[in-house]
Amino acid sequence: MTCNASPTRSATRSCTIAGSMRTLTLVVVLSLAWAVAPLASARTVLLGRSWQGRPIVAVEVGNRLGTPVLVVGCIHGNETGGIAIARALERLSPHDLDLWIVPDLNPDGVAAGSRKNAYGVDLNRNFPWRWRRLSGVYASGPRPLSEREARIAHALILRLRPHLTIWFHQHLDLVWASGGDRRIEKVFARVSGLPYHPLPQLAGSAISWQNNTLPGTTAFAAELPAGEPAPAAVARYVRAVIAAAHAL
Ligand SMILES: [Zn+2]
């Protein structure tokens, strides 16, 4: 029965009740949506474009006056497991964090299934700290910050000065700690389940550059296991990001 199909009094009353129920349901749904929706404060920023013109974006969630934290889901295009974690982080709204998320710094590499960018450069060897010319799998480019994508991340980090930056990689299955605050890194390791390993700083890496250029801040690599993380694993890594940020 549709509400405008019957002229009888009982039918009209039924329609009124049904209408009220619908209104109530709508109010409840909207209220729930408001309670869980963090998106009022979410902001998507176009940081720039890759060499092949693909957009590189950041999403800011949480509190702009909170502690600045940056998460990069992917820098090596054949290590895409962190992108799902980045997408999950975008749905949060931590009240005390100014959380910036770059799901994919190397979209050309992702499109090609390649570690490197469109010019065959390993972006994580293109940063200025102790940059040196490398070839092969770690090709570092013709000079520090020669690559657009690296310049985008470099500029963002200098602007945000994140107290914590987490870079997702694959697939060593560990926390690669190299120069940050070990206490914070260990919180991430404990909550994520990734084994904690102090490892050497790498010439030209984004992490070594930040740890040496912005003293008092922490950057580290979360090396995920191979493959795409299952939903439960994504949730665990999200909890680890927030736990590490709250340990600052
Ligand atoms: Zn990597």
Short mmCIF file of C-alpha atoms and ligand atoms in Angstrom, two decimals:
data_model
loop_
_atom_site.label_atom_id
_atom_site.label_comp_id
_atom_site.label_asym_id
_atom_site.label_seq_id
_atom_site.Cartn_x
_atom_site.Cartn_y
_atom_site.Cartn_z
CA MET A 1 0.00 0.00 0.00
CA THR A 2 1.25 3.45 -0.79
CA CYS A 3 0.26 6.36 1.43
CA ASN A 4 -1.48 8.39 -1.21
CA ALA A 5 -3.41 5.42 -2.59
CA SER A 6 -6.06 5.00 0.16
CA PRO A 7 -8.60 7.61 1.24
CA THR A 8 -9.78 5.73 4.40
CA ARG A 9 -9.24 7.13 7.90
CA SER A 10 -7.39 4.03 9.19
CA ALA A 11 -5.20 4.01 6.16
CA THR A 12 -4.46 7.68 6.66
CA ARG A 13 -3.51 6.95 10.29
CA SER A 14 -1.29 4.10 9.15
CA CYS A 15 0.36 6.40 6.69
CA THR A 16 0.89 9.02 9.37
CA ILE A 17 2.49 6.44 11.66
CA ALA A 18 4.57 5.08 8.82
CA GLY A 19 5.63 8.59 7.91
CA SER A 20 6.57 9.31 11.50
CA MET A 21 8.58 6.11 11.66
CA ARG A 22 10.38 7.06 8.51
CA THR A 23 11.11 10.49 9.91
CA LEU A 24 12.32 8.94 13.16
CA THR A 25 14.49 6.48 11.27
CA LEU A 26 15.95 9.30 9.21
CA VAL A 27 16.72 11.32 12.34
CA VAL A 28 18.38 8.29 13.97
CA VAL A 29 20.41 7.54 10.87
CA LEU A 30 21.51 11.14 10.52
CA SER A 31 22.36 11.31 14.21
CA LEU A 32 24.46 8.18 13.97
CA ALA A 33 26.12 9.48 10.83
CA TRP A 34 26.95 12.71 12.61
CA ALA A 35 28.31 10.83 15.60
CA VAL A 36 30.69 8.66 13.58
CA ALA A 37 31.36 10.87 10.58
CA PRO A 38 34.74 12.51 10.91
CA LEU A 39 34.63 14.08 7.52
CA ALA A 40 33.55 17.53 8.59
CA SER A 41 37.19 18.35 9.23
CA ALA A 42 38.69 16.25 6.43
CA ARG A 43 40.40 18.29 3.78
CA THR A 44 41.95 17.07 0.56
CA VAL A 45 44.87 19.08 -0.74
CA LEU A 46 46.43 18.74 -4.18
CA LEU A 47 50.14 18.82 -3.41
CA GLY A 48 51.26 18.62 -7.01
CA ARG A 49 51.54 16.20 -9.89
CA SER A 50 53.84 13.38 -10.82
CA TRP A 51 56.03 13.54 -13.90
CA GLN A 52 53.24 11.86 -15.87
CA GLY A 53 50.67 14.32 -14.56
CA ARG A 54 48.95 12.18 -11.97
CA PRO A 55 47.70 14.09 -8.92
CA ILE A 56 49.51 13.64 -5.64
CA VAL A 57 47.16 14.53 -2.82
CA ALA A 58 47.19 14.76 0.93
CA VAL A 59 44.20 14.39 3.20
CA GLU A 60 44.20 16.28 6.47
CA VAL A 61 41.98 14.98 9.26
CA GLY A 62 41.66 15.69 12.92
CA ASN A 63 42.47 18.94 14.63
CA ARG A 64 44.48 21.56 12.79
CA LEU A 65 45.79 22.77 16.12
CA GLY A 66 46.83 19.28 17.18
CA THR A 67 50.19 17.55 16.96
CA PRO A 68 51.26 17.31 13.31
CA VAL A 69 51.69 13.74 12.12
CA LEU A 70 52.29 12.54 8.58
CA VAL A 71 51.70 9.11 7.10
CA VAL A 72 52.81 8.17 3.59
CA GLY A 73 51.13 5.05 2.28
CA CYS A 74 53.39 4.40 -0.69
CA ILE A 75 56.67 5.73 -2.08
CA HIS A 76 57.84 2.63 -3.93
CA GLY A 77 55.26 1.86 -6.60
CA ASN A 78 55.48 -1.89 -6.21
CA GLU A 79 54.85 -1.67 -2.45
CA THR A 80 51.19 -0.68 -2.32
CA GLY A 81 50.10 -2.37 0.91
CA GLY A 82 50.19 0.88 2.86
CA ILE A 83 47.63 2.58 0.63
CA ALA A 84 44.75 0.69 2.27
CA ILE A 85 46.04 1.79 5.67
CA ALA A 86 46.21 5.37 4.47
CA ARG A 87 42.61 5.18 3.23
CA ALA A 88 41.49 3.84 6.60
CA LEU A 89 43.31 6.66 8.39
CA GLU A 90 41.46 9.17 6.23
CA ARG A 91 38.22 8.09 7.91
CA LEU A 92 39.44 9.01 11.40
CA SER A 93 39.13 12.29 13.16
CA PRO A 94 41.59 12.28 16.07
CA HIS A 95 40.75 15.26 18.22
CA ASP A 96 44.33 15.88 19.34
CA LEU A 97 46.24 15.19 16.10
CA ASP A 98 46.67 17.17 12.92
CA LEU A 99 46.93 14.01 10.85
CA TRP A 100 48.15 14.33 7.26
CA ILE A 101 47.93 11.36 4.98
CA VAL A 102 49.56 10.99 1.58
CA PRO A 103 48.17 7.71 0.27
CA ASP A 104 50.43 7.54 -2.77
CA LEU A 105 53.51 9.67 -3.39
CA ASN A 106 54.49 7.70 -6.49
CA PRO A 107 51.37 7.20 -8.64
CA ASP A 108 53.42 6.71 -11.83
CA GLY A 109 55.32 3.91 -10.15
CA VAL A 110 52.08 2.34 -8.92
CA ALA A 111 50.59 2.55 -12.41
CA ALA A 112 53.66 0.84 -13.84
CA GLY A 113 54.07 -1.64 -10.99
CA SER A 114 57.57 -0.24 -10.51
CA ARG A 115 59.55 0.66 -7.42
CA LYS A 116 60.76 3.80 -9.17
CA ASN A 117 59.11 6.87 -10.64
CA ALA A 118 58.56 7.50 -14.35
CA TYR A 119 62.21 8.54 -14.79
CA GLY A 120 63.51 5.39 -13.19
CA VAL A 121 64.53 7.07 -9.93
CA ASP A 122 64.15 5.53 -6.49
CA LEU A 123 62.46 8.44 -4.73
CA ASN A 124 63.72 7.18 -1.39
CA ARG A 125 67.31 7.84 -2.49
CA ASN A 126 66.59 11.29 -3.93
CA PHE A 127 66.48 13.27 -0.67
CA PRO A 128 69.32 15.62 0.27
CA TRP A 129 70.77 13.92 3.35
CA ARG A 130 74.13 12.46 2.26
CA TRP A 131 72.78 12.07 -1.26
CA ARG A 132 75.15 10.28 -3.56
CA ARG A 133 74.87 9.01 -7.05
CA LEU A 134 73.53 5.47 -7.14
CA SER A 135 72.43 3.37 -10.04
CA GLY A 136 70.48 0.17 -10.51
CA VAL A 137 67.62 -0.65 -8.18
CA TYR A 138 68.49 2.30 -5.92
CA ALA A 139 69.05 4.84 -8.71
CA SER A 140 69.20 8.14 -6.88
CA GLY A 141 68.65 10.58 -9.76
CA PRO A 142 71.02 13.17 -11.20
CA ARG A 143 71.01 15.34 -8.08
CA PRO A 144 69.20 15.69 -4.72
CA LEU A 145 65.50 16.46 -5.15
CA SER A 146 65.74 16.14 -8.92
CA GLU A 147 62.36 14.40 -8.85
CA ARG A 148 59.03 16.11 -8.65
CA GLU A 149 57.56 13.57 -6.25
CA ALA A 150 60.47 13.89 -3.83
CA ARG A 151 60.22 17.68 -3.96
CA ILE A 152 56.52 17.45 -3.11
CA ALA A 153 57.20 15.37 0.02
CA HIS A 154 60.21 17.49 0.97
CA ALA A 155 58.15 20.70 0.78
CA LEU A 156 55.25 19.18 2.71
CA ILE A 157 57.50 17.98 5.52
CA LEU A 158 59.25 21.34 5.79
CA ARG A 159 55.87 23.05 5.92
CA LEU A 160 54.19 20.70 8.40
CA ARG A 161 57.25 19.87 10.48
CA PRO A 162 55.53 16.65 11.55
CA HIS A 163 56.55 15.41 14.97
CA LEU A 164 56.11 11.92 13.55
CA THR A 165 56.28 10.65 9.97
CA ILE A 166 55.56 7.03 9.15
CA TRP A 167 56.44 5.70 5.71
CA PHE A 168 54.91 2.41 4.67
CA HIS A 169 57.06 0.03 2.66
CA GLN A 170 57.12 -3.67 1.88
CA HIS A 171 57.95 -6.41 2.37
CA LEU A 172 60.59 -6.87 5.04
CA ASP A 173 57.99 -7.36 7.80
CA LEU A 174 59.64 -5.13 10.41
CA VAL A 175 59.94 -1.63 11.79
CA TRP A 176 63.06 -0.09 10.24
CA ALA A 177 64.21 2.26 12.97
CA SER A 178 67.00 4.58 11.95
CA GLY A 179 67.51 7.75 13.89
CA GLY A 180 64.12 8.53 15.38
CA ASP A 181 62.83 8.27 18.93
CA ARG A 182 63.08 4.59 19.76
CA ARG A 183 60.38 4.79 22.41
CA ILE A 184 57.83 5.97 19.85
CA GLU A 185 58.99 3.49 17.24
CA LYS A 186 58.68 0.67 19.75
CA VAL A 187 55.10 1.64 20.54
CA PHE A 188 54.30 1.29 16.85
CA ALA A 189 56.13 -2.03 16.71
CA ARG A 190 54.31 -3.41 19.73
CA VAL A 191 50.83 -2.42 18.59
CA SER A 192 51.38 -3.35 14.95
CA GLY A 193 53.10 -6.65 15.67
CA LEU A 194 55.98 -5.76 13.32
CA PRO A 195 59.35 -6.72 14.84
CA TYR A 196 61.48 -3.77 15.88
CA HIS A 197 64.89 -3.47 14.24
CA PRO A 198 67.38 -0.62 14.60
CA LEU A 199 68.93 -0.47 11.13
CA PRO A 200 71.36 1.84 9.33
CA GLN A 201 70.39 5.24 8.04
CA LEU A 202 70.25 5.30 4.26
CA ALA A 203 71.90 7.96 2.12
CA GLY A 204 69.29 9.99 0.30
CA SER A 205 66.30 8.50 2.12
CA ALA A 206 63.35 10.63 3.19
CA ILE A 207 63.51 9.19 6.69
CA SER A 208 67.19 9.90 7.25
CA TRP A 209 66.75 13.35 5.83
CA GLN A 210 63.93 14.18 8.28
CA ASN A 211 65.61 12.64 11.31
CA ASN A 212 68.77 14.62 10.63
CA THR A 213 67.21 17.85 9.43
CA LEU A 214 64.35 18.27 11.88
CA PRO A 215 65.83 17.33 15.26
CA GLY A 216 63.35 16.22 17.84
CA THR A 217 61.06 14.70 15.24
CA THR A 218 60.79 11.02 14.39
CA ALA A 219 60.50 9.33 11.03
CA PHE A 220 60.63 5.60 10.46
CA ALA A 221 59.65 2.93 7.99
CA ALA A 222 56.94 0.41 8.62
CA GLU A 223 57.90 -2.50 6.38
CA LEU A 224 54.74 -4.51 5.92
CA PRO A 225 54.71 -8.17 4.99
CA ALA A 226 54.21 -8.95 1.31
CA GLY A 227 50.77 -8.69 -0.25
CA GLU A 228 47.75 -6.55 0.47
CA PRO A 229 46.92 -6.37 4.18
CA ALA A 230 43.66 -8.00 5.25
CA PRO A 231 41.06 -5.78 6.94
CA ALA A 232 42.07 -6.93 10.42
CA ALA A 233 45.69 -6.08 9.68
CA VAL A 234 44.71 -2.67 8.31
CA ALA A 235 42.84 -1.98 11.55
CA ARG A 236 45.86 -3.06 13.58
CA TYR A 237 48.23 -0.77 11.67
CA VAL A 238 45.79 2.11 12.06
CA ARG A 239 45.78 1.52 15.81
CA ALA A 240 49.57 1.42 15.77
CA VAL A 241 49.79 4.78 13.96
CA ILE A 242 47.50 6.41 16.49
CA ALA A 243 49.24 4.77 19.45
CA ALA A 244 52.65 5.98 18.24
CA ALA A 245 51.27 9.48 17.66
CA HIS A 246 49.83 9.52 21.17
CA ALA A 247 53.21 8.46 22.56
CA LEU A 248 54.75 11.72 21.31
ZN ZN B 1 60.25 0.46 -0.08
#
